Short mmCIF file of C-alpha atoms and ligand atoms in Angstrom, two decimals:
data_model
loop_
_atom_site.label_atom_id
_atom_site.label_comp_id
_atom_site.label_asym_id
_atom_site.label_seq_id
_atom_site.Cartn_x
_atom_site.Cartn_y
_atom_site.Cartn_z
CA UNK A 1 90.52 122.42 109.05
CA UNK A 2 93.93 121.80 107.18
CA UNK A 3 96.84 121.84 109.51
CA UNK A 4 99.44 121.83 106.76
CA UNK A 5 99.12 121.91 103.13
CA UNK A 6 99.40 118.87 101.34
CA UNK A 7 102.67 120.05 99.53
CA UNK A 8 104.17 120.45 102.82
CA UNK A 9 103.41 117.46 103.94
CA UNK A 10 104.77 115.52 100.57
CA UNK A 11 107.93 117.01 101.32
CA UNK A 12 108.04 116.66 104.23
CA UNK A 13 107.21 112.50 103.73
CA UNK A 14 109.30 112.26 100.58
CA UNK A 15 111.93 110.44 101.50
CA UNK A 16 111.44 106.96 101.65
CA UNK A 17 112.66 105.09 104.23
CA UNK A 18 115.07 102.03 104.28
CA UNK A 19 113.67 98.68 105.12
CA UNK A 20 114.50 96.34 106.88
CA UNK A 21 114.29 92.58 106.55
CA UNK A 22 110.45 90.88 106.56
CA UNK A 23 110.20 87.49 108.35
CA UNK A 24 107.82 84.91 107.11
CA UNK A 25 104.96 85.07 109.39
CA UNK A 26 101.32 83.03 109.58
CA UNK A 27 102.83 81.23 106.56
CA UNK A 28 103.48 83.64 103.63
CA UNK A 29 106.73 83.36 102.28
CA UNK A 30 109.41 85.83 103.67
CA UNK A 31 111.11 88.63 101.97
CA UNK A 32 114.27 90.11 101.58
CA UNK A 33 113.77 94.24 101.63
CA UNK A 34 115.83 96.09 99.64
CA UNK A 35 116.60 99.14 100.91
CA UNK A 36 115.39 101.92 99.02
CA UNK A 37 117.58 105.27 97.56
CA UNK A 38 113.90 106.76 96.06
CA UNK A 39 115.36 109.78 95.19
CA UNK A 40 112.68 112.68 96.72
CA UNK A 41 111.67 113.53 92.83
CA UNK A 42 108.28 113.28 93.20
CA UNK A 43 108.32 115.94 95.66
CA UNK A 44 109.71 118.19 92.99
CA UNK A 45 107.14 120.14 90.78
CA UNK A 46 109.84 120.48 88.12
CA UNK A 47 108.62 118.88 85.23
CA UNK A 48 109.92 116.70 82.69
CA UNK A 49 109.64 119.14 80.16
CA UNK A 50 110.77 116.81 77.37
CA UNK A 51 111.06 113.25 77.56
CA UNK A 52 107.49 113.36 78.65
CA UNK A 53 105.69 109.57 78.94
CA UNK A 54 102.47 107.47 79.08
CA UNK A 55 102.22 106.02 82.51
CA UNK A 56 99.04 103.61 82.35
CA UNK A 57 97.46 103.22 86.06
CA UNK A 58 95.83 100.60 87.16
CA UNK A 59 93.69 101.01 90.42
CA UNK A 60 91.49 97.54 91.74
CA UNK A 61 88.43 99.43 93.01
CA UNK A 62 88.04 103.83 92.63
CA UNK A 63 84.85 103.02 95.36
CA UNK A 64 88.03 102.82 98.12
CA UNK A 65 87.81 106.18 100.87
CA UNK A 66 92.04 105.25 100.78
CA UNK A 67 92.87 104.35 97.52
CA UNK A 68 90.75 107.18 96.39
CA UNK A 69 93.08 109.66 97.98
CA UNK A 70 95.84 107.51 96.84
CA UNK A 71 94.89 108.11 93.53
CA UNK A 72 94.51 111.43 93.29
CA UNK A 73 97.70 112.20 94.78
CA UNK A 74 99.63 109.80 92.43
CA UNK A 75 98.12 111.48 89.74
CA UNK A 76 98.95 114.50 91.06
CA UNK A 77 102.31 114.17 91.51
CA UNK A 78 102.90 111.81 87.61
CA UNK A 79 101.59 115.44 86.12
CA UNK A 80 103.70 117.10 87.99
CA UNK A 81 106.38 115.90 86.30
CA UNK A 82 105.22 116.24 83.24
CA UNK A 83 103.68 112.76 82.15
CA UNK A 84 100.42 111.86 80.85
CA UNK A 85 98.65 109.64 82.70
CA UNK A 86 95.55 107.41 82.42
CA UNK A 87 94.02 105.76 85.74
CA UNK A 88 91.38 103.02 85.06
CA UNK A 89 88.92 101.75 87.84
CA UNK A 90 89.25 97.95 87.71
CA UNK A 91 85.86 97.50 89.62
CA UNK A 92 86.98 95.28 91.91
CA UNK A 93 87.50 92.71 89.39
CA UNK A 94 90.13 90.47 88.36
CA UNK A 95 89.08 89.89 84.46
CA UNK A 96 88.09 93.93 83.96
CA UNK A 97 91.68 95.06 85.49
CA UNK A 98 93.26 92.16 83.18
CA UNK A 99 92.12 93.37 79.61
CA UNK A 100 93.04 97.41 81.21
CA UNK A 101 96.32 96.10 81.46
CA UNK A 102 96.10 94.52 77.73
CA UNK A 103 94.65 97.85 76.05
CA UNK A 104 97.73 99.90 77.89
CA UNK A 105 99.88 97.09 76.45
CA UNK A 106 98.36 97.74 73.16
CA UNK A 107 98.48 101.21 73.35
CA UNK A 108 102.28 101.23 74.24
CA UNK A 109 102.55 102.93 77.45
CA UNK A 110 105.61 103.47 78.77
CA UNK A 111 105.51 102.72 82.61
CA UNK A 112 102.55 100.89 84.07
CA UNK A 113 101.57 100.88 88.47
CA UNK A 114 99.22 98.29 89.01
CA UNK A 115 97.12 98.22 92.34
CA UNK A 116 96.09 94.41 91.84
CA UNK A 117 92.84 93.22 92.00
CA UNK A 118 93.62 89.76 93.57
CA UNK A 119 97.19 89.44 94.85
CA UNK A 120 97.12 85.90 93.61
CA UNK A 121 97.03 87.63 90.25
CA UNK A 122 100.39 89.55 90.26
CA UNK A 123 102.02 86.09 88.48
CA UNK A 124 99.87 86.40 85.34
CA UNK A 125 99.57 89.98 85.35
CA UNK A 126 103.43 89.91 85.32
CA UNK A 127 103.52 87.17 82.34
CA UNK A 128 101.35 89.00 80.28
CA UNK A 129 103.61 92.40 80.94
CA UNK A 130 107.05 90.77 80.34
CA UNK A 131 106.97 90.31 76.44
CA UNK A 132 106.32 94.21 75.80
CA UNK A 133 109.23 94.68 78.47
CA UNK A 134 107.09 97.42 80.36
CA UNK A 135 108.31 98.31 84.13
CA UNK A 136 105.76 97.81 86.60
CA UNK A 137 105.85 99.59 89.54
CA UNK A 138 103.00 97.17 91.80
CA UNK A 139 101.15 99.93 95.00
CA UNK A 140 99.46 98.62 97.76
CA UNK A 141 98.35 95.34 97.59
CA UNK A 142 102.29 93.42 97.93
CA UNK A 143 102.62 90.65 95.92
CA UNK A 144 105.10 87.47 96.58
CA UNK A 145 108.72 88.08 96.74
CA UNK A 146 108.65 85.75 94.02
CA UNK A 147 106.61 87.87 91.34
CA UNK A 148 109.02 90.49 91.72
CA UNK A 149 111.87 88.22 91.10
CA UNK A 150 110.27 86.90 88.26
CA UNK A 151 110.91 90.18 86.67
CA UNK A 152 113.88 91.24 88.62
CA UNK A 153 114.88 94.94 87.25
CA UNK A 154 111.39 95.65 85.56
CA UNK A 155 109.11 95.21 88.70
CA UNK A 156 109.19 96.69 91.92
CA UNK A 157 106.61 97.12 95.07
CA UNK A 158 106.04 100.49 96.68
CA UNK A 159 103.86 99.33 100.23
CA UNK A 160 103.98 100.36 104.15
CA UNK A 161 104.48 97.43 106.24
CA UNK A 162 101.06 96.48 107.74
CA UNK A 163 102.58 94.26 110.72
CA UNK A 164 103.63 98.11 111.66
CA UNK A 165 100.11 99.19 111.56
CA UNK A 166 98.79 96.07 113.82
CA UNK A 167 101.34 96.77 116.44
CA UNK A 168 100.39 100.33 116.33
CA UNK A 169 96.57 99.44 116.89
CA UNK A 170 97.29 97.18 119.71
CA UNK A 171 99.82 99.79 121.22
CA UNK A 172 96.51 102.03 120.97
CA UNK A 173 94.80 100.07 123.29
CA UNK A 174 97.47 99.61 125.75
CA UNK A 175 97.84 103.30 125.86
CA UNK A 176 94.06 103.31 127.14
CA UNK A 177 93.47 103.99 130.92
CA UNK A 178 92.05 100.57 131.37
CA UNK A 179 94.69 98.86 129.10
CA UNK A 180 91.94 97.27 127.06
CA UNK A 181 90.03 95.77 130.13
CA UNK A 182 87.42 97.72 130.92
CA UNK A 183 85.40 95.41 132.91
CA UNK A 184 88.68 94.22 134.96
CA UNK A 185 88.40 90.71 134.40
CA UNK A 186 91.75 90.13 133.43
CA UNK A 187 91.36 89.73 129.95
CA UNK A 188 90.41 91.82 126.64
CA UNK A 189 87.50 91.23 124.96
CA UNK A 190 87.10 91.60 121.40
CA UNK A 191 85.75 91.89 118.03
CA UNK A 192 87.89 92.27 114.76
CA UNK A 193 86.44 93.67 111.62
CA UNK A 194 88.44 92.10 108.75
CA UNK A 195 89.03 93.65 105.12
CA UNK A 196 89.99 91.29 102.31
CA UNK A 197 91.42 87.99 103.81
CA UNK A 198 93.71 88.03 100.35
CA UNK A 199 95.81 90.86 101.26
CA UNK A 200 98.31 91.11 103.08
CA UNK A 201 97.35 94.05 104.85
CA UNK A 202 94.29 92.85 106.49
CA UNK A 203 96.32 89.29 107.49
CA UNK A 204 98.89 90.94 109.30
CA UNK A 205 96.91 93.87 110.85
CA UNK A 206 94.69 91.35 112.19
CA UNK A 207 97.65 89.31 113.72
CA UNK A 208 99.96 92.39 115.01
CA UNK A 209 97.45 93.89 116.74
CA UNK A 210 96.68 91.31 118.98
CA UNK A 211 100.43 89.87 119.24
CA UNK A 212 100.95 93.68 120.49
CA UNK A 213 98.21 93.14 123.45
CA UNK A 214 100.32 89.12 124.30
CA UNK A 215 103.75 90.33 124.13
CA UNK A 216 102.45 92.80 126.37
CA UNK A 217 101.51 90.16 128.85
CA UNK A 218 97.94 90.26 128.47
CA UNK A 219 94.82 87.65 128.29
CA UNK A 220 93.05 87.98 125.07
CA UNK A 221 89.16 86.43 124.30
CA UNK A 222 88.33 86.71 120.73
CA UNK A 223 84.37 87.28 120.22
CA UNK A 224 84.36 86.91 116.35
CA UNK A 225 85.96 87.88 113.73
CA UNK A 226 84.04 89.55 110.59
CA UNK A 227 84.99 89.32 107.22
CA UNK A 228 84.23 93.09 106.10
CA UNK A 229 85.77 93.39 102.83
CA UNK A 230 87.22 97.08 104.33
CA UNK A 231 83.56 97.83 103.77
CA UNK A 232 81.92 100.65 106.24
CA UNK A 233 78.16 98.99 105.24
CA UNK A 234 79.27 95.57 106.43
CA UNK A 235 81.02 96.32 109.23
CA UNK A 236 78.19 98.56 110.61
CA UNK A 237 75.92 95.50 110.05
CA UNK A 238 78.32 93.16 111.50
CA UNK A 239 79.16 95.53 114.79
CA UNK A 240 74.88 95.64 114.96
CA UNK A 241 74.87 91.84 115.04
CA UNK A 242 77.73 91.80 118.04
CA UNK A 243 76.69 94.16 119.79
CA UNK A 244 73.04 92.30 119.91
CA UNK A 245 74.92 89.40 120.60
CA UNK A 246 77.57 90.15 122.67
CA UNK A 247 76.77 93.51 124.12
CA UNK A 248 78.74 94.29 127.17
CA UNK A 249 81.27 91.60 126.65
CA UNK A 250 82.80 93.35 123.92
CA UNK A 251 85.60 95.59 124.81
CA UNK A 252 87.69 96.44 121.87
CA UNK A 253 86.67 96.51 117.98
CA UNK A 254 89.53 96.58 116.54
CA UNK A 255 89.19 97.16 112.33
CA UNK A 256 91.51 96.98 109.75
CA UNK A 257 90.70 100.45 108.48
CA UNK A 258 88.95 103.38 109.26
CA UNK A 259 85.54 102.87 106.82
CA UNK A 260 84.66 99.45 108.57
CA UNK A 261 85.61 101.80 112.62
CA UNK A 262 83.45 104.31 111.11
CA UNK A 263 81.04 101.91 110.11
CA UNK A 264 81.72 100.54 113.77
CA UNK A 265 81.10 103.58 115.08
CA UNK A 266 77.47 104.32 113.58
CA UNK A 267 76.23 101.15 115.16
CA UNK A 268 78.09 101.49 118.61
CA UNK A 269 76.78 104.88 119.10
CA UNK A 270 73.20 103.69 118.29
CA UNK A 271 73.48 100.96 120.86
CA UNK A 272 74.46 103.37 123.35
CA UNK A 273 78.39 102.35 123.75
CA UNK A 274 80.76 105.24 124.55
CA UNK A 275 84.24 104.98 123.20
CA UNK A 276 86.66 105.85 126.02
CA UNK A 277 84.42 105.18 128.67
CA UNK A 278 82.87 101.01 128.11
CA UNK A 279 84.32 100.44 124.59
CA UNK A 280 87.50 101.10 122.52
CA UNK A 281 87.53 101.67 118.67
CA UNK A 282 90.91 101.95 116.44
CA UNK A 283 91.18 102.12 112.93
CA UNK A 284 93.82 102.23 109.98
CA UNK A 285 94.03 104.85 107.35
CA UNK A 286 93.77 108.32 108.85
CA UNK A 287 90.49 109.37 106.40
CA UNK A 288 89.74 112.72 107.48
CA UNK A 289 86.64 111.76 108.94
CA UNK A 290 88.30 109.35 111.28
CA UNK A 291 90.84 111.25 112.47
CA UNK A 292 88.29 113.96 113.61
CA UNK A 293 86.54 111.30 115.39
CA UNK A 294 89.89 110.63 117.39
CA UNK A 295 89.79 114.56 118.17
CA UNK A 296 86.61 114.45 119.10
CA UNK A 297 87.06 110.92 121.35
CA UNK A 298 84.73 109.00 119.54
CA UNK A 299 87.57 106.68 118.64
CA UNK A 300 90.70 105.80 120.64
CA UNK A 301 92.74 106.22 117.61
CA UNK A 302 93.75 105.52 114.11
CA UNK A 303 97.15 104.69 111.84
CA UNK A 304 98.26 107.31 109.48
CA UNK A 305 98.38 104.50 106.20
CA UNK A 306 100.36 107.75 104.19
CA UNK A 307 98.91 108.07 101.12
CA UNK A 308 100.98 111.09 100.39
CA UNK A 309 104.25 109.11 100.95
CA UNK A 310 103.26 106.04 99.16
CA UNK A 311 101.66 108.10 96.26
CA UNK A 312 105.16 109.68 96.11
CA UNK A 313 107.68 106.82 96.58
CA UNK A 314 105.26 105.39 93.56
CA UNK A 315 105.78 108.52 91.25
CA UNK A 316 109.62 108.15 92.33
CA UNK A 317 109.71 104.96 91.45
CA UNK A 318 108.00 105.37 87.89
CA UNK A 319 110.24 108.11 87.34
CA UNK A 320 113.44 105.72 87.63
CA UNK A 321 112.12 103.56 84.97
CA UNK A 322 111.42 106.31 82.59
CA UNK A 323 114.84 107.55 82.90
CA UNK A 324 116.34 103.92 82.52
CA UNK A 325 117.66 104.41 86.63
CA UNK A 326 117.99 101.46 88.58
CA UNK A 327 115.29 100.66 90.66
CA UNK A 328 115.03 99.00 94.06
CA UNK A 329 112.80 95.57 94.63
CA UNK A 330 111.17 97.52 97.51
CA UNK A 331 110.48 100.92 99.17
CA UNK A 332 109.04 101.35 102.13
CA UNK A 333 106.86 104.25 104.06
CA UNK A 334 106.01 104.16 107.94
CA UNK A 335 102.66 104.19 109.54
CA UNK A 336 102.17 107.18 112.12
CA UNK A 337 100.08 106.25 115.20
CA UNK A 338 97.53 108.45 115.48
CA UNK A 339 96.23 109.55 118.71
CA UNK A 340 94.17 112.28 120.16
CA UNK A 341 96.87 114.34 121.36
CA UNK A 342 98.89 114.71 117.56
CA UNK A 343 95.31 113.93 115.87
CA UNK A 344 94.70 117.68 114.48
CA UNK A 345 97.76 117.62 112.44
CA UNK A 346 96.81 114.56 110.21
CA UNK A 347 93.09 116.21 108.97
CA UNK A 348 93.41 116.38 105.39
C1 BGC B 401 93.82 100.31 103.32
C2 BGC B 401 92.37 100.02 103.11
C3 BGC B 401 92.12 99.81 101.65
C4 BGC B 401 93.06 98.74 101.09
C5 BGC B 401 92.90 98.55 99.61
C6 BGC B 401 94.67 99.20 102.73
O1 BGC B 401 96.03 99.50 102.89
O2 BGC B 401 94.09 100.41 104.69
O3 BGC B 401 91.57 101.09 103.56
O4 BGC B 401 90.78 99.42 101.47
O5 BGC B 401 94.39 99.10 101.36
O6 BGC B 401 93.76 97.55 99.14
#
């Protein structure tokens, strides 16, 4: 069922928000957040009628439930205004994305958005850019402050915080009647399904949402954590193994997205675990399939991760450096705790 159209709701997200300042956490460097004046242009259908361009995009993996829809909406929203636009699958591989970046280099486009492979990449991705002088508008996966510098004025990063989306899941469970402990003991139990321990978004999701339960006062006992690669396969796997291991104890399974929860959910359901009543189960992304799950109570809840707002900030962004407009190191777009009770709006 769609709640609101998709136009609606770009509009409705368009505006990008103003950040704030990020503090260096778990040791990654801090960085200063410039706060953003994205103009709402993507939002606009208008086309560029002339001054059309060639926006090259690079995505690290098109087998991604959330970059998928990412994709398609940036897409979207680049035609909209009138550009022509390639999107390459870089197949989850540094060297493949590398020699994309070299044929749109070759071919002359005019604005590229890279979705890095490997993080640690964005340095010589950025080297080999700077001779042809080509913007780069970097999605999703935030590089170092000091990349962007690097290329201060032809470089920015359009992201959502992830520290947000940790807090969120651990507010999640706090929310729950038991406050995470079900079995009373004092202290929540838990496993933590892990995407890529490169980025950024996994690191801090897996830190914030347990930093939400201590701040909060509670006792925390971490079971294991599983490096799932934001896989759903893995994590089913994985949540098999703990469950067989761990049964009972476990509590909470937290996951850094919503394919490794759904993933989670498969296997909790076939070991006879019922969310809400002896386990918990949040997620990160909002996929449509998720978020009917939180309708239907089979998971506690989920993070909007809003692909529509990034997608546009992204298409905002590209559109400065087309039309020679300055553009901000940073912009910004909030996570949305989703929970049963405002679930139904956020199915796709
Ligand atoms: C999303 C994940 C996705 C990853 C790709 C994250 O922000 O939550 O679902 O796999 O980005 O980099």
């Amino acid at each position: 069922m769609k709640m609101i159209s998709r136009r609606d709701f770009l509009k409705a997200s368009a505006v990008v928000g103003a950040a704030g300042v990020l503090t260096a956490c778990g040791g990654s460097s801090a960085s200063t957040a410039a706060s953003s004046t994205a103009a709402s242009a993507a939002a606009s259908s208008t086309a560029a009628a002339s001054g059309s361009a060639n926006i090259g995009v690079c995505i690290y993996q098109f087998a991604d439930n959330f970059m998928t829809l990412y994709r398609t909406d940036l897409e979207e929203y680049l035609k909209d205004m009138g550009y022509a636009v390639t999107i390459v699958d870089g197949k989850n591989d540094q060297n493949t994305q590398t020699e994309q970046i070299n044929t749109f280099l070759q071919q002359g486009v005019d604005v590229l958005v890279i979705n890095p492979v490997q993080t640690t990449s964005a340095q010589t991705i950025v080297d080999t850019i700077k001779p042809s002088e080509t913007p780069i508008v970097f999605i999703n996966r935030e590089p170092d402050k000091s990349v962007l510098d690097s290329y201060a004025d032809k470089c920015c990063y359009v992201g959502a915080d992830a520290r947000q989306s940790g807090t969120y899941q651990g507010e999640l469970i706090l929310e729950t009647e038991t406050q995470g402990d079900i079995n009373g003991d004092g202290k929540i139990t838990y496993i933590m399904c892990k995407g890529d321990p490169e980025n950024i978004d996994a690191q801090y999701r897996t830190e914030y949402s347990i930093k939400a339960l201590t701040d909060a006062g509670k006792e925390v006992e971490c079971l294991y954590e599983y490096l799932d690669n934001w896989d759903q396969t893995t994590a089913q796997q994985d949540v098999a193994n703990a469950l067989a291991q761990y049964g009972e104890k476990i509590e909470v399974v937290f996951c850094n997205n919503d394919a490794m929860a759904l993933g989670a959910l498969q296997s909790l359901q076939q070991a006879g675990r019922t969310v809400g009543k002896d386990v918990y189960l949040v997620g990160v992304d909002a996929l449509s399939e998720a978020v009917q799950n939180v309708v239907d109570g089979n998971m506690t809840g989920t993070v909007l991760n809003d692909d529509v707002g990034q997608a546009t900030a992204a298409a905002a962004a590209t559109k400065l450096y087309v039309e020679g407009s300055k553009v901000e190191q940073y912009y910004w777009v909030d996570y949305v705790k989703v929970t049963k009770e405002n679930a139904a709006q956020y199915i796709k």
